Amino acid sequence: AEIRTHYPVELDDEVAVIRQEAHLVAAVPDHLVEILARFTRALRESNAVDQRSGVSARFAIAGAETIAAAALRRATASGEDEAVARVVDLETAVDVLGGKVEFETGEEGREAEILTHLLRTAVAEAVREHFRGIDFRLLVEALESGSMVVTGDRVTARDLLTGLPVLGESDLYDQVCDRLGAANDGERAGAIELALEGLYLARKIGKESGGGETVYG
């Protein structure tokens, strides 16, 4: 008889399971847990994934634990007071989690591409959900005019925040942070990094990665 795995029905249920089961060595903001939950659900619906093997809640739990560990490494190495996971840590998670997914036989060699595509989809969905109605034009214009924002798995929250383009009297950064309830530097850097990744995925700004750094501009 085929064994049916009972997956959490709603996105909120999936998030609750991750929160309940994951042993986190650093703060993982809600929007990242939500992205991992969306990512897991997208894998379950993908034709490229062998659904007989399935993708259990353990996958997302391992993802949360992996990005927390990445945040702790960054904080320890740089002397940050608070270790907070950010979007940049999700790429580390994909590298680690890829081995936990069984793909269909025709997909050999495309695994990383599929995982990256589905993660980007999950990020874009979260961006739409949380930042709907915010006008990012001033930030886009600043980046088009030559400003750049540097992040990366070794770039501290403070460095990211102090490197943001000045937007005159605009409270855009506060709007972004308020939507995600981001208060401390780590949370604020994470919120703004999510917005930047969203702008990149919407093809509003460019992004280049290499040598442990990601530059938006």
Short mmCIF file of C-alpha atoms in Angstrom, two decimals:
data_model
loop_
_atom_site.label_atom_id
_atom_site.label_comp_id
_atom_site.label_asym_id
_atom_site.label_seq_id
_atom_site.Cartn_x
_atom_site.Cartn_y
_atom_site.Cartn_z
CA ALA A 1 0.00 0.00 0.00
CA GLU A 2 1.18 3.50 -0.79
CA ILE A 3 2.06 5.50 2.31
CA ARG A 4 0.53 8.97 2.27
CA THR A 5 2.53 11.64 4.04
CA HIS A 6 0.34 14.20 5.74
CA TYR A 7 1.76 17.59 4.91
CA PRO A 8 0.65 20.78 6.66
CA VAL A 9 -2.39 22.07 4.78
CA GLU A 10 -1.92 25.85 4.97
CA LEU A 11 1.20 27.98 4.69
CA ASP A 12 0.67 29.18 8.29
CA ASP A 13 0.59 25.55 9.48
CA GLU A 14 3.88 24.86 7.73
CA VAL A 15 5.44 27.95 9.35
CA ALA A 16 4.16 26.83 12.76
CA VAL A 17 5.73 23.38 12.35
CA ILE A 18 9.11 24.92 11.44
CA ARG A 19 8.93 27.29 14.42
CA GLN A 20 8.00 24.44 16.76
CA GLU A 21 10.56 21.87 15.58
CA ALA A 22 13.63 23.82 14.47
CA HIS A 23 16.51 24.24 16.92
CA LEU A 24 17.80 27.68 15.99
CA VAL A 25 21.19 29.00 17.11
CA ALA A 26 20.34 32.52 15.85
CA ALA A 27 17.27 34.65 15.14
CA VAL A 28 15.40 33.68 11.97
CA PRO A 29 12.81 36.37 11.15
CA ASP A 30 9.29 35.30 10.22
CA HIS A 31 9.63 36.30 6.56
CA LEU A 32 12.52 33.83 6.10
CA VAL A 33 10.60 31.00 7.77
CA GLU A 34 7.71 31.85 5.44
CA ILE A 35 10.02 31.75 2.39
CA LEU A 36 11.35 28.33 3.44
CA ALA A 37 7.76 27.11 3.85
CA ARG A 38 6.80 28.46 0.41
CA PHE A 39 9.95 26.88 -1.09
CA THR A 40 9.11 23.50 0.45
CA ARG A 41 5.55 23.64 -0.87
CA ALA A 42 6.79 24.59 -4.36
CA LEU A 43 9.09 21.55 -4.36
CA ARG A 44 6.13 19.32 -3.45
CA GLU A 45 4.24 20.63 -6.47
CA SER A 46 7.17 20.45 -8.91
CA ASN A 47 7.13 17.89 -11.73
CA ALA A 48 10.93 17.82 -11.52
CA VAL A 49 10.85 16.32 -8.03
CA ASP A 50 10.18 12.63 -7.38
CA GLN A 51 6.96 12.95 -5.38
CA ARG A 52 7.09 9.30 -4.32
CA SER A 53 9.98 10.29 -2.07
CA GLY A 54 8.22 13.53 -1.16
CA VAL A 55 9.53 16.63 0.57
CA SER A 56 8.74 16.53 4.27
CA ALA A 57 8.49 19.32 6.81
CA ARG A 58 11.97 18.20 7.96
CA PHE A 59 13.32 19.79 4.78
CA ALA A 60 12.15 23.27 5.79
CA ILE A 61 13.20 22.69 9.40
CA ALA A 62 16.72 21.81 8.22
CA GLY A 63 16.64 24.96 6.08
CA ALA A 64 15.82 27.16 9.07
CA GLU A 65 18.58 25.52 11.11
CA THR A 66 21.07 26.00 8.26
CA ILE A 67 20.41 29.73 7.82
CA ALA A 68 20.52 30.25 11.59
CA ALA A 69 23.95 28.60 11.66
CA ALA A 70 25.11 30.85 8.80
CA ALA A 71 23.93 33.93 10.73
CA LEU A 72 25.75 32.77 13.86
CA ARG A 73 28.97 32.25 11.88
CA ARG A 74 28.74 35.78 10.48
CA ALA A 75 28.04 37.33 13.90
CA THR A 76 30.86 35.40 15.57
CA ALA A 77 33.39 36.25 12.85
CA SER A 78 32.52 39.95 12.78
CA GLY A 79 31.72 40.56 16.45
CA GLU A 80 28.06 41.44 15.82
CA ASP A 81 25.94 41.67 18.97
CA GLU A 82 22.96 39.88 17.50
CA ALA A 83 22.97 37.01 15.03
CA VAL A 84 20.06 37.43 12.60
CA ALA A 85 19.54 35.41 9.41
CA ARG A 86 19.04 37.30 6.15
CA VAL A 87 18.05 36.52 2.54
CA VAL A 88 21.73 36.10 1.63
CA ASP A 89 21.85 33.03 3.91
CA LEU A 90 19.18 31.23 1.87
CA GLU A 91 21.71 30.50 -0.86
CA THR A 92 23.81 28.59 1.68
CA ALA A 93 20.70 26.64 2.61
CA VAL A 94 20.03 25.61 -1.00
CA ASP A 95 23.54 24.18 -1.30
CA VAL A 96 23.03 22.15 1.88
CA LEU A 97 19.42 21.11 1.23
CA GLY A 98 19.86 20.05 -2.39
CA GLY A 99 21.04 16.61 -1.32
CA LYS A 100 17.80 16.02 0.59
CA VAL A 101 15.58 16.18 -2.50
CA GLU A 102 15.04 13.25 -4.89
CA PHE A 103 14.64 14.51 -8.46
CA GLU A 104 13.02 12.71 -11.38
CA THR A 105 15.51 10.73 -13.47
CA GLY A 106 15.32 13.11 -16.44
CA GLU A 107 16.52 16.07 -14.36
CA GLU A 108 20.17 15.08 -13.78
CA GLY A 109 22.45 18.08 -13.93
CA ARG A 110 19.59 20.58 -13.50
CA GLU A 111 19.07 20.13 -9.77
CA ALA A 112 20.75 23.38 -8.69
CA GLU A 113 18.93 25.33 -11.41
CA ILE A 114 15.54 23.94 -10.33
CA LEU A 115 16.19 24.64 -6.64
CA THR A 116 17.35 28.21 -7.36
CA HIS A 117 14.32 28.90 -9.57
CA LEU A 118 11.85 27.62 -6.96
CA LEU A 119 13.58 29.54 -4.16
CA ARG A 120 13.41 32.75 -6.22
CA THR A 121 9.71 32.13 -6.81
CA ALA A 122 9.18 31.73 -3.05
CA VAL A 123 11.09 34.96 -2.35
CA ALA A 124 9.10 36.87 -4.99
CA GLU A 125 5.80 35.64 -3.49
CA ALA A 126 6.85 36.80 -0.02
CA VAL A 127 7.93 40.19 -1.38
CA ARG A 128 4.54 40.66 -3.07
CA GLU A 129 2.75 39.62 0.12
CA HIS A 130 4.62 41.99 2.46
CA PHE A 131 5.62 45.00 0.37
CA ARG A 132 2.48 45.51 -1.69
CA GLY A 133 1.79 49.22 -2.20
CA ILE A 134 5.25 50.50 -1.24
CA ASP A 135 6.73 52.84 -3.85
CA PHE A 136 10.37 51.87 -4.42
CA ARG A 137 11.05 54.41 -7.18
CA LEU A 138 13.48 56.56 -5.15
CA LEU A 139 15.63 53.55 -4.28
CA VAL A 140 15.56 52.26 -7.87
CA GLU A 141 16.53 55.72 -9.17
CA ALA A 142 19.41 55.96 -6.66
CA LEU A 143 20.75 52.59 -7.79
CA GLU A 144 20.29 53.50 -11.47
CA SER A 145 22.32 56.66 -10.80
CA GLY A 146 25.34 54.66 -9.70
CA SER A 147 24.71 53.90 -6.01
CA MET A 148 25.36 50.31 -4.95
CA VAL A 149 24.42 48.20 -1.95
CA VAL A 150 26.88 45.53 -0.89
CA THR A 151 25.77 42.49 1.08
CA GLY A 152 27.01 38.95 1.46
CA ASP A 153 27.27 36.16 3.99
CA ARG A 154 30.16 37.94 5.72
CA VAL A 155 28.81 41.51 5.47
CA THR A 156 27.45 42.75 8.80
CA ALA A 157 24.00 44.26 9.25
CA ARG A 158 25.56 47.57 10.31
CA ASP A 159 27.77 47.70 7.20
CA LEU A 160 24.79 46.96 4.97
CA LEU A 161 22.68 49.68 6.62
CA THR A 162 25.39 52.36 6.57
CA GLY A 163 26.02 51.57 2.90
CA LEU A 164 22.43 52.27 1.81
CA PRO A 165 21.83 55.20 -0.57
CA VAL A 166 20.52 58.31 1.19
CA LEU A 167 16.97 58.97 -0.07
CA GLY A 168 16.51 62.57 1.08
CA GLU A 169 13.45 63.00 3.28
CA SER A 170 11.96 59.65 2.25
CA ASP A 171 10.98 57.16 4.96
CA LEU A 172 11.12 54.25 2.48
CA TYR A 173 13.50 52.18 4.60
CA ASP A 174 11.27 52.65 7.67
CA GLN A 175 8.21 51.61 5.65
CA VAL A 176 9.97 48.41 4.58
CA CYS A 177 11.08 47.63 8.14
CA ASP A 178 7.65 48.40 9.60
CA ARG A 179 5.97 45.91 7.25
CA LEU A 180 8.17 43.13 8.67
CA GLY A 181 8.23 44.40 12.26
CA ALA A 182 12.00 44.82 11.98
CA ALA A 183 13.46 46.66 14.98
CA ASN A 184 17.16 45.95 15.55
CA ASP A 185 19.97 46.34 13.02
CA GLY A 186 19.96 42.66 12.05
CA GLU A 187 16.22 42.64 11.39
CA ARG A 188 16.32 45.96 9.52
CA ALA A 189 19.19 44.83 7.30
CA GLY A 190 17.27 41.63 6.58
CA ALA A 191 14.08 43.50 5.68
CA ILE A 192 15.88 45.85 3.29
CA GLU A 193 17.84 42.96 1.77
CA LEU A 194 14.53 41.21 1.05
CA ALA A 195 13.25 44.36 -0.67
CA LEU A 196 16.43 44.59 -2.77
CA GLU A 197 16.18 40.94 -3.80
CA GLY A 198 12.53 41.55 -4.71
CA LEU A 199 13.50 44.51 -6.92
CA TYR A 200 16.15 42.35 -8.59
CA LEU A 201 13.68 39.50 -9.21
CA ALA A 202 11.23 42.05 -10.68
CA ARG A 203 14.07 43.17 -13.01
CA LYS A 204 14.04 46.68 -11.57
CA ILE A 205 17.72 46.62 -10.47
CA GLY A 206 20.84 44.58 -11.22
CA LYS A 207 22.70 42.11 -9.03
CA GLU A 208 26.15 40.59 -9.20
CA SER A 209 27.52 37.91 -6.90
CA GLY A 210 31.01 36.59 -6.38
CA GLY A 211 33.72 36.16 -3.78
CA GLY A 212 31.26 35.99 -0.90
CA GLU A 213 29.70 39.34 -1.82
CA THR A 214 26.48 40.34 -3.54
CA VAL A 215 26.19 43.81 -5.06
CA TYR A 216 22.82 45.33 -5.92
CA GLY A 217 22.89 48.27 -8.31
#
